[in-house]
Short mmCIF file of C-alpha atoms in Angstrom, two decimals:
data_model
loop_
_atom_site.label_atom_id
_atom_site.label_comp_id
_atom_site.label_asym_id
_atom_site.label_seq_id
_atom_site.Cartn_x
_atom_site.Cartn_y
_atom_site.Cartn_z
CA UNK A 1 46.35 28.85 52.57
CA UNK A 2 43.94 27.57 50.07
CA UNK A 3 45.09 25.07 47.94
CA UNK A 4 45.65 26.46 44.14
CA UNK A 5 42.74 24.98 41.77
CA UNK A 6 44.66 22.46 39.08
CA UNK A 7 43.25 23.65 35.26
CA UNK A 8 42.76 20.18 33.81
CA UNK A 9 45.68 19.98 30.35
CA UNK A 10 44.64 20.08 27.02
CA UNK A 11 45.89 16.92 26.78
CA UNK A 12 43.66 15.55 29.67
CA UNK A 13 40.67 17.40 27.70
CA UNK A 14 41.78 16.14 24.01
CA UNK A 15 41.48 12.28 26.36
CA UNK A 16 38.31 12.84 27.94
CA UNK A 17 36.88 14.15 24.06
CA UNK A 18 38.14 11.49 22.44
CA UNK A 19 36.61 8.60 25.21
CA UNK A 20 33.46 10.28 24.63
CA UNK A 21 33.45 10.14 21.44
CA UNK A 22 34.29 6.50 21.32
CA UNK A 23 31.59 5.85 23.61
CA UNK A 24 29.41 7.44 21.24
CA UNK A 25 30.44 5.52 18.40
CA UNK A 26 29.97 2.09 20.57
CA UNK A 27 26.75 3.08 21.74
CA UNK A 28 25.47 4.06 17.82
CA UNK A 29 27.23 0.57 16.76
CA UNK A 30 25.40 -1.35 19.37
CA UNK A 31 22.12 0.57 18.31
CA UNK A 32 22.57 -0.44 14.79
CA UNK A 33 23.12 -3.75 15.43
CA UNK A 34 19.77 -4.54 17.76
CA UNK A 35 17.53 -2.39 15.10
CA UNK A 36 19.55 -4.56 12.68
CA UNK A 37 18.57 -7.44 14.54
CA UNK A 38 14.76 -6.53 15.60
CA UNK A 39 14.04 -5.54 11.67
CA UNK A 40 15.47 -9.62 11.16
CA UNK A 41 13.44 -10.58 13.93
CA UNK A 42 9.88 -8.86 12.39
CA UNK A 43 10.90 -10.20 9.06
CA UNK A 44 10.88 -13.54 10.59
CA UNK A 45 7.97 -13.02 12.27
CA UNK A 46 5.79 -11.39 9.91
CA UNK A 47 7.24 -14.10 7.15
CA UNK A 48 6.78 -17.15 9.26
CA UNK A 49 4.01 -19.42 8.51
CA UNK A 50 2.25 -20.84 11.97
CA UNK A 51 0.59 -23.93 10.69
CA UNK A 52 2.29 -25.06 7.33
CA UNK A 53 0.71 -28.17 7.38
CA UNK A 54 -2.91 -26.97 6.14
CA UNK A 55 -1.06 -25.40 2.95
CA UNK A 56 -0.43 -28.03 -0.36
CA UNK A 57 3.02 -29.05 1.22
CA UNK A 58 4.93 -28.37 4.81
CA UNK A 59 7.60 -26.33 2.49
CA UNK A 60 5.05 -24.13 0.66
CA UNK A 61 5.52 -20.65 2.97
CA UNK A 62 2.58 -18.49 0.98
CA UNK A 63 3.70 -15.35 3.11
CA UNK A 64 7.25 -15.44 2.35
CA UNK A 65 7.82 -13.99 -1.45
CA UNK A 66 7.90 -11.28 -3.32
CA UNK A 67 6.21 -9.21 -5.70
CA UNK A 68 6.23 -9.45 -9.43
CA UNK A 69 5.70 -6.99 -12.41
CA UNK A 70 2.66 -8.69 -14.43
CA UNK A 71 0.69 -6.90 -16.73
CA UNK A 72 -0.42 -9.61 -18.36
CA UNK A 73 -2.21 -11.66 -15.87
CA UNK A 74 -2.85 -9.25 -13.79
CA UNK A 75 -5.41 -7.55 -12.67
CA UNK A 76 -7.71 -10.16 -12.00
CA UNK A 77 -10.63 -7.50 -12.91
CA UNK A 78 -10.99 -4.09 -14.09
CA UNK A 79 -12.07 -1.24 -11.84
CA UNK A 80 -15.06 0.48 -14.25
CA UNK A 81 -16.40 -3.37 -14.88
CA UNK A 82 -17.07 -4.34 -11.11
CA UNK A 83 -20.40 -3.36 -10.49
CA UNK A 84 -20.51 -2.86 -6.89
CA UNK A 85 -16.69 -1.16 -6.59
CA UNK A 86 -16.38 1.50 -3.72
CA UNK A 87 -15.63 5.19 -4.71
CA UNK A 88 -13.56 5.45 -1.22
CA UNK A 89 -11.06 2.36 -3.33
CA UNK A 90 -11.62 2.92 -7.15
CA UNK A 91 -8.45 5.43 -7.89
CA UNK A 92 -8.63 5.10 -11.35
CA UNK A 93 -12.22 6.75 -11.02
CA UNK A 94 -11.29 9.67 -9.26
CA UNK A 95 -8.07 10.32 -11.13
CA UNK A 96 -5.10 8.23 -10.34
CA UNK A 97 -3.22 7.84 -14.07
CA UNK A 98 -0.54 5.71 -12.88
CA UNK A 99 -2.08 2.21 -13.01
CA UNK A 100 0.92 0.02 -12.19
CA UNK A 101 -0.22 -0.55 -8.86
CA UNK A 102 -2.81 -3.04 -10.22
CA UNK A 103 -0.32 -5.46 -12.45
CA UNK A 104 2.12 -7.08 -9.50
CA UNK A 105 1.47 -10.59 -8.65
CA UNK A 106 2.65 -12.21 -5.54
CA UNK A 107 5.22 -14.89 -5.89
CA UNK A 108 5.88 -17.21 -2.63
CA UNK A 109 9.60 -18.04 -2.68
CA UNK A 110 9.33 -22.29 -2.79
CA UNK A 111 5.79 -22.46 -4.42
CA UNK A 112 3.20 -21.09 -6.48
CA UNK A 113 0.16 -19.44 -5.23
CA UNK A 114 -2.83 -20.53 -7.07
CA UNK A 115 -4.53 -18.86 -9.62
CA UNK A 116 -8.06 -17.65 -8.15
CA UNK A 117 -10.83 -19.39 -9.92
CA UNK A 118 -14.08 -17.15 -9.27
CA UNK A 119 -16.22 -19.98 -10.09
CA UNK A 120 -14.41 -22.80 -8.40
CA UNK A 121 -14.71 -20.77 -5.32
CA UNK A 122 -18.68 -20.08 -6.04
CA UNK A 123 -18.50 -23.77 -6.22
CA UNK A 124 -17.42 -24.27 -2.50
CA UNK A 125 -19.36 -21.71 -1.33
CA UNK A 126 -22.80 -23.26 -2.79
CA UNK A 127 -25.51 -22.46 -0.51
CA UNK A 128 -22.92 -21.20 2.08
CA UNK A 129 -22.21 -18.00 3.69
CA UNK A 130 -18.74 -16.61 3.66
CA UNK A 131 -18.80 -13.11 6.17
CA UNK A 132 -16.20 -10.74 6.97
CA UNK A 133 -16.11 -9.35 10.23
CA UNK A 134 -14.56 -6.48 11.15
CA UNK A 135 -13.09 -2.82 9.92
CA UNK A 136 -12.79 -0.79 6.90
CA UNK A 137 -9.77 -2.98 5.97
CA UNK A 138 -11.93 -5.85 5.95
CA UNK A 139 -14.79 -4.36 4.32
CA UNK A 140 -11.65 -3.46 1.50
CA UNK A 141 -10.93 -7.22 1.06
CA UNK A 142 -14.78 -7.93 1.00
CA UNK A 143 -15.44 -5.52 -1.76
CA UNK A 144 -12.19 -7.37 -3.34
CA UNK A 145 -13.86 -10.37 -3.23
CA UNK A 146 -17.14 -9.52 -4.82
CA UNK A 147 -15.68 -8.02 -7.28
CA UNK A 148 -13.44 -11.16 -7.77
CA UNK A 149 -16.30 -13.06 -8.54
CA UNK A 150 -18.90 -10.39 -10.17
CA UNK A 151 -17.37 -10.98 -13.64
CA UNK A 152 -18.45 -14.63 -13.71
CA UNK A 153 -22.32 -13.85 -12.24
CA UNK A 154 -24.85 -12.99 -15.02
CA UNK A 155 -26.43 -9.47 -13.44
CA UNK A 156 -29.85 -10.96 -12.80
CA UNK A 157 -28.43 -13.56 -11.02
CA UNK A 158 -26.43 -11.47 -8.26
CA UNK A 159 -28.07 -9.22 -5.84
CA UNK A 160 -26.59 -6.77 -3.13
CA UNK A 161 -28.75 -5.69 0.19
CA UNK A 162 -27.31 -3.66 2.72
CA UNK A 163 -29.29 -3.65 6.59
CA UNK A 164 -27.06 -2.09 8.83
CA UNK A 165 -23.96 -3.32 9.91
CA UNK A 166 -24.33 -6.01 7.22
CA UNK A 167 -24.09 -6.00 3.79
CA UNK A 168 -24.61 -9.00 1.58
CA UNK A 169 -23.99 -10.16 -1.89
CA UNK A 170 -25.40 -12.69 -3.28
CA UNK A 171 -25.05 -15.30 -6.11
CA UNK A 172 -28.75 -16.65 -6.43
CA UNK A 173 -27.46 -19.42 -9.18
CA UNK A 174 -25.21 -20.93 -6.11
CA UNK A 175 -27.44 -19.45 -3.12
CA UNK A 176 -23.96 -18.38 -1.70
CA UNK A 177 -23.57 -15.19 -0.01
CA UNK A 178 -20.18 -13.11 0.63
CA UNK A 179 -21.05 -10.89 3.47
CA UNK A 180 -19.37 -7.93 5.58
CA UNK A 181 -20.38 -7.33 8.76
CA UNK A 182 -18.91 -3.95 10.57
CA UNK A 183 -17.00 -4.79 13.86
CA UNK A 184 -14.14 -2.21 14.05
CA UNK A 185 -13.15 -3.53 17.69
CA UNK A 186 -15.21 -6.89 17.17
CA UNK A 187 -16.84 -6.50 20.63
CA UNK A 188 -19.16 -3.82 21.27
CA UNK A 189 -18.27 -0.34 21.50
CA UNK A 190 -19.61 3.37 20.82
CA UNK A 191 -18.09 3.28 17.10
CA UNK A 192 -20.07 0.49 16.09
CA UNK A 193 -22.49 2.53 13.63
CA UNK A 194 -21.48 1.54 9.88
CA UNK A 195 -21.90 5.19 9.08
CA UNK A 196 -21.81 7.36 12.31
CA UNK A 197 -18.74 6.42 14.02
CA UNK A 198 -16.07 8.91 14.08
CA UNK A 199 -16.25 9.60 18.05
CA UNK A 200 -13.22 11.31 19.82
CA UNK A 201 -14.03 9.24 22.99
CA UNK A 202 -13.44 5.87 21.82
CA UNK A 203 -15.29 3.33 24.52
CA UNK A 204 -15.62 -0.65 24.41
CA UNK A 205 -17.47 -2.87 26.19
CA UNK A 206 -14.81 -5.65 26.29
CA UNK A 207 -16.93 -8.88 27.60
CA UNK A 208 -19.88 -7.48 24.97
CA UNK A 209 -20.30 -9.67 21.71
CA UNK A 210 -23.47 -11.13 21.29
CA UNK A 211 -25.16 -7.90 19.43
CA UNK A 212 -22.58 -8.67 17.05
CA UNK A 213 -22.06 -12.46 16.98
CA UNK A 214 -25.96 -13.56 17.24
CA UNK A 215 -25.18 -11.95 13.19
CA UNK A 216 -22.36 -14.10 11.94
CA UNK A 217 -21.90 -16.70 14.20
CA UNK A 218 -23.64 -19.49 11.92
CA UNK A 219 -21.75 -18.64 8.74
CA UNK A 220 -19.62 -21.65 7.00
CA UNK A 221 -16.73 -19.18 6.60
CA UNK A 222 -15.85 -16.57 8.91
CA UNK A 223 -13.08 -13.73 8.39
CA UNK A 224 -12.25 -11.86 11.20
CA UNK A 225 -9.50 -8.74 11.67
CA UNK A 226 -9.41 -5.70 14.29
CA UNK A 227 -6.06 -3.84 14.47
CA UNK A 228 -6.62 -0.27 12.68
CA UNK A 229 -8.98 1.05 15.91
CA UNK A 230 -7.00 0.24 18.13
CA UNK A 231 -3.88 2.19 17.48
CA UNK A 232 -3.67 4.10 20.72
CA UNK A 233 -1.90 4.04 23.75
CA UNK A 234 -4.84 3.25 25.77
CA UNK A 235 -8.87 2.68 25.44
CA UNK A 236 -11.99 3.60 27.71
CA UNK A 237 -13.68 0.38 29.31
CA UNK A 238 -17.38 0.38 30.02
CA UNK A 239 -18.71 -2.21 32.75
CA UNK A 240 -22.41 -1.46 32.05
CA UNK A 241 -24.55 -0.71 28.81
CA UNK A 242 -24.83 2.11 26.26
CA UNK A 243 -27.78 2.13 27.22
CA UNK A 244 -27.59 3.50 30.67
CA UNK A 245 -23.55 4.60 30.45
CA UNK A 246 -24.60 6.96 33.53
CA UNK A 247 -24.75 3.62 35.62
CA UNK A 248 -21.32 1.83 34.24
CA UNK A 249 -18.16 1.41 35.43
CA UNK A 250 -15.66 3.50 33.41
CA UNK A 251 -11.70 2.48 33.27
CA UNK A 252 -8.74 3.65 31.11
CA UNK A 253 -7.04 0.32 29.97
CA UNK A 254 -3.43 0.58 28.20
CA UNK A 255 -2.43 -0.97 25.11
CA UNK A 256 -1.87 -4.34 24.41
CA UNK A 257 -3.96 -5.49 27.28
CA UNK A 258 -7.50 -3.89 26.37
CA UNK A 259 -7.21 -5.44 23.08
CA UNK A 260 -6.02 -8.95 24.83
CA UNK A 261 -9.71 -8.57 26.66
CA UNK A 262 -11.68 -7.87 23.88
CA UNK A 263 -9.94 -11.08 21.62
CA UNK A 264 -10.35 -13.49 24.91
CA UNK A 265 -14.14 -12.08 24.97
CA UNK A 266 -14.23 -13.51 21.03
CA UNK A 267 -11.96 -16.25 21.58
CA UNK A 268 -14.50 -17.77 24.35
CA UNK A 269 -17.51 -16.76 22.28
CA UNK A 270 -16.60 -19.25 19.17
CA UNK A 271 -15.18 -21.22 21.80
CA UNK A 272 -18.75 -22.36 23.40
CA UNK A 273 -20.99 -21.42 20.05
CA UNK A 274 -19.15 -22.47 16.43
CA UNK A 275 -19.97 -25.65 15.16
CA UNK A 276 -16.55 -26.96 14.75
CA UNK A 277 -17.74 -29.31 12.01
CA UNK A 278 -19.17 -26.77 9.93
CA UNK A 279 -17.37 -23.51 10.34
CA UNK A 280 -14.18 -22.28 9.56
CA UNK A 281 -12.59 -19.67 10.82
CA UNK A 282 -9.62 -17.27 9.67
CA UNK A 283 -7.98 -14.42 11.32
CA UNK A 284 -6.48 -11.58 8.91
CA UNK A 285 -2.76 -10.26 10.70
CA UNK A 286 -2.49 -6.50 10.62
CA UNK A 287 -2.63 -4.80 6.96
CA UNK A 288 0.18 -1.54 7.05
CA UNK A 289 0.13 1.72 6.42
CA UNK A 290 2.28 3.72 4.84
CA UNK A 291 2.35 7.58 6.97
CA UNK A 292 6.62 7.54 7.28
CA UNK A 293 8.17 8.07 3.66
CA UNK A 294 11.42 7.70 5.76
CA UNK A 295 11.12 4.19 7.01
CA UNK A 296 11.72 3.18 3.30
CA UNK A 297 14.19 5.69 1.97
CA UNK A 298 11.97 8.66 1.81
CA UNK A 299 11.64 12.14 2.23
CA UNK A 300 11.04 12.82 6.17
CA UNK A 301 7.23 14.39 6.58
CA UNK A 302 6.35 12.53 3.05
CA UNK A 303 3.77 9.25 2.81
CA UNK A 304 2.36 7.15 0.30
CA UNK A 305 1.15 10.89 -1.25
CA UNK A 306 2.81 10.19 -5.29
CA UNK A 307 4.55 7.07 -4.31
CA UNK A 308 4.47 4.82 -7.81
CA UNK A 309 6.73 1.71 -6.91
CA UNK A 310 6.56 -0.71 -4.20
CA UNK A 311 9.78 -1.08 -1.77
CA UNK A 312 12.26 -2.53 -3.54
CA UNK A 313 14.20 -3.65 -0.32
CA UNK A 314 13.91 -7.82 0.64
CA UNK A 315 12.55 -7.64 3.99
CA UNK A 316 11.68 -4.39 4.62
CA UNK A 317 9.91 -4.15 7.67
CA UNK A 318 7.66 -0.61 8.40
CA UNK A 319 6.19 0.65 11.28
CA UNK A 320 2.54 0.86 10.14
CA UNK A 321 2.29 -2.86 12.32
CA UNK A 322 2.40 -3.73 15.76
CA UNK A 323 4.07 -6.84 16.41
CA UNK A 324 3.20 -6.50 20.11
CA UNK A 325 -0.52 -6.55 19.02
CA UNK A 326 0.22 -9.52 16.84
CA UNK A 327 1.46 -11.92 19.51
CA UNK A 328 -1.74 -10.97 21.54
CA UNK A 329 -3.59 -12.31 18.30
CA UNK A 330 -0.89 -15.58 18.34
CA UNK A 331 -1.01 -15.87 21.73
CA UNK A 332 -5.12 -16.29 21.97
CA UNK A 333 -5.48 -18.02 18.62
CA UNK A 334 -2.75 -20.90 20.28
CA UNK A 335 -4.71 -21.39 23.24
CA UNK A 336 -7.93 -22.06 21.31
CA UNK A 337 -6.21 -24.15 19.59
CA UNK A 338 -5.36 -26.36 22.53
CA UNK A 339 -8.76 -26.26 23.13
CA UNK A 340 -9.49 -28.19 20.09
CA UNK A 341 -10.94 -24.78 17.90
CA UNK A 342 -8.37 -23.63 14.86
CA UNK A 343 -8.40 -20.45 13.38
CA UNK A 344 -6.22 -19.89 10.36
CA UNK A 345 -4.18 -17.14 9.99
CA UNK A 346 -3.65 -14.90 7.26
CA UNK A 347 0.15 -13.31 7.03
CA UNK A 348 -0.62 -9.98 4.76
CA UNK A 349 1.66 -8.14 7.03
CA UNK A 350 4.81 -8.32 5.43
CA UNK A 351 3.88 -9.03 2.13
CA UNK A 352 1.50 -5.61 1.83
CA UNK A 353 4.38 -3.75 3.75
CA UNK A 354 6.38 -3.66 1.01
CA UNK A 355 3.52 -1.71 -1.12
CA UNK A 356 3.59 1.99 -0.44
CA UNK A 357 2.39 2.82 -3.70
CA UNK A 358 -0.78 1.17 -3.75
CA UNK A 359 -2.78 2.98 -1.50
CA UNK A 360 -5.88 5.48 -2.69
CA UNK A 361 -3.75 8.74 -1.55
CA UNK A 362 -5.95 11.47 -2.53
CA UNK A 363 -7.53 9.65 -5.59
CA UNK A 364 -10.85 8.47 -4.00
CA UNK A 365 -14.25 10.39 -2.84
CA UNK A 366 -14.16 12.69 -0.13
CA UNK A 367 -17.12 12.90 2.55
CA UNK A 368 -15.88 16.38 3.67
CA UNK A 369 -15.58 19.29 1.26
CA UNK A 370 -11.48 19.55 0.57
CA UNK A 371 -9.88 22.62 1.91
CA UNK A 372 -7.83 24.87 0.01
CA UNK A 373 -4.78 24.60 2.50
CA UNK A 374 -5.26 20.49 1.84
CA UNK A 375 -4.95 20.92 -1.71
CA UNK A 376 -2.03 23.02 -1.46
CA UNK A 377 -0.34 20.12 0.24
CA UNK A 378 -1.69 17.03 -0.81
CA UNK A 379 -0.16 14.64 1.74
CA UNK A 380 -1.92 16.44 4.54
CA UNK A 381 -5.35 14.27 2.88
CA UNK A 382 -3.76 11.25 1.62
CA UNK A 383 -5.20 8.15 2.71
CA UNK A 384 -2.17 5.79 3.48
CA UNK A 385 -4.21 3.11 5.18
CA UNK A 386 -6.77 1.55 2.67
CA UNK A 387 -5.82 0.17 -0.72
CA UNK A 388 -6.81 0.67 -4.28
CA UNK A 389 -8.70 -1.79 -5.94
CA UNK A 390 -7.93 -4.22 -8.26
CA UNK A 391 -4.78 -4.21 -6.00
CA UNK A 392 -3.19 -5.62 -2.59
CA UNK A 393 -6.40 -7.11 -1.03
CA UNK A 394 -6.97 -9.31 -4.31
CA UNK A 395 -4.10 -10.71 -3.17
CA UNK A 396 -4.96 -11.62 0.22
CA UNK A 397 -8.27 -12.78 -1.09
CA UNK A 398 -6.33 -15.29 -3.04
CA UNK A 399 -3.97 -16.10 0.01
CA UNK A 400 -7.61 -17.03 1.48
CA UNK A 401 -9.08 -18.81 -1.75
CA UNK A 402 -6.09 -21.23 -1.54
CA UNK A 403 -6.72 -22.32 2.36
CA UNK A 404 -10.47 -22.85 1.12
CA UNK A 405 -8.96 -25.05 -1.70
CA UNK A 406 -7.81 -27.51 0.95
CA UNK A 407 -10.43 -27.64 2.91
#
């Protein structure tokens, strides 16, 4: 005879719930406690200056502070008086009302940052050229910058010429220029027009510089940053020219390691042509975005769209970074240093993190033609990734003037 199938007790079942729910409740508690623990780790990381010793004292950490209501002080300009201010950054042009965004100071924790002097810097950067190279983000800080010092140039003694990729400014009294010079993905690629480069099919030429370096590669200051184009999971390689692409090599090369090439193919490049006695040379970490109104507290599906105040929170840490990315960029910037060539870096990371209310949103010009759907849900065309000017980047310009203070 078969043997009569045993129905488990309710007991038995009430034991087997209750063990899986306490493994449920371990497994959530041990979840908490590494994102608890990797949030500590970023804020270390993002907060942890590499080379204290160029700043005024080894306990002055510039990138470890927080932000401060000044309307006094601050801003350091106004929008409507900066003559060459972008309509993709000036908010308060194309209808932002809530201004607070441009009266908060940074405030290190053990130190002071100092007050940027527009013609002390014009000073150090007599018959000098200071270039940005890189994205929009950079081309943000640049347009910071000359606006930082516009106030203090008579108007027939400043100048602006635009030839391509480059743009320059110019102080005639001081023959100094403060340049940009587009470079999304600093080595060549397909998106390299300053005004046609919205491509679908994103390719690079990772061991390709020179078309962009033989531009900037004699200035006395030299900014660099490349993060925002390469946020995806993996990148097209051309071995070959754009010339004749039918004859290259084509690869698909994942994330972090396509964007290790192209940084060893500009790490070898200043390497072998920078005049180490003349130039200097700073590196910009990743500036955040704000797309996740959850990550600080939010609404989920919201962003930056109406945000007013920054995150309150000490050591908030986002997701608009990649601190993978990052140790690519500490990684190659501490073996050129072994090699006798330093290249500063700028923390803005964690400091700009915390501002998710400073971004242009939908108060800025639009290239396209707005669609009624987009209106009806602003959010959908809120830009969450470049900031509002006077605002964060004047900040990181300052972070920058006092480096050049020391030097």
């Amino acid at each position: 005879m078969a043997k009569k199938q045993q129905v488990p007790s309710a007991r038995g079942i009430r034991s087997s719930f209750q063990s899986l729910v306490a493994l449920l409740i371990a497994c959530l508690v041990v979840a908490a406690i590494y994102l608890r623990e990797s949030n500590d780790q970023l804020f270390q990381y993002w907060t942890t200056q590499k080379d204290p010793a160029a700043l005024l004292t080894t306990s002055c950490n510039l990138f470890s502070g927080k932000w401060v209501y000044d309307n006094k002080s601050y801003p350091l300009y106004k929008e409507k008086e900066c003559a060459f201010m972008s309509d993709q950054l000036a908010c308060e042009k194309f209808g932002r009302k809530d201004l607070n965004y441009q009266f908060w100071r940074w405030q290190p924790h053990h130190c002071d940052l100092p007050r940027f002097n527009a013609t002390a810097l014009l000073e150090r950067l007599r018959n000098k050229r200071l270039v940005y190279v890189g994205d929009s983000l950079n081309r943000n800080q640049w347009v910071s910058m000359v606006c930082l010092v516009d106030s203090v140039i008579p108007p027939a003694f400043r100048s602006m010429h635009n030839n391509g990729s480059i743009n320059i400014f110019k102080a005639t009294e001081y023959n100094a220029t403060i340049e940009f010079y587009w470079s999304p993905l600093m080595v060549e690629s397909n998106s390299d027009d300053p005004v046609n480069h919205r491509v679908a099919d994103r390719i690079v030429r990772v061991q390709a510089i020179k078309k962009h370096a033989r531009h900037w590669t004699d200035a006395d200051f030299l900014i660099f940053n490349t993060y925002l184009w390469w946020r995806r999971r993996q990148m097209k390689v051309l071995w070959g020219s754009f010339e004749k692409p039918e004859d290259g090599i084509y690869k698909a090369v994942k994330l972090p390691r396509v964007y290790e090439m192209a940084l060893q193919t500009w790490a070898q490049w200043l390497e072998v042509h920078v005049d180490r006695n003349k130039t200097k040379l700073f590196f910009m970490s990743m500036s955040p975005t704000h797309q996740k109104a959850m990550k600080w507290g939010g609404i989920r599906g919201e962003n930056c769209y109406a945000e007013t105040e920054p995150v309150a929170k000490d050591g908030y840490v986002g997701d608009g970074a990649s601190p993978r990315m990052m140790s690519v960029v500490d990684s190659v910037l501490g073996e050129l240093k072994t090699r006798g060539l330093n290249v500063q870096m700028i923390n803005i990371t964690q400091l700009s993190d915390y501002r998710k209310e400073a971004h242009p949103s939908i108060y800025r010009k639009h290239w396209e033609t707005v669609t009624e759907e987009q209106l009806a849900n602003p959010k959908n065309y809120s830009d969450c990734i470049h900031w509002c000017l006077p605002g964060v980047p004047d900040v990181w310009n300052e972070l920058l003037y006092a480096y050049i203070l020391q030097l």
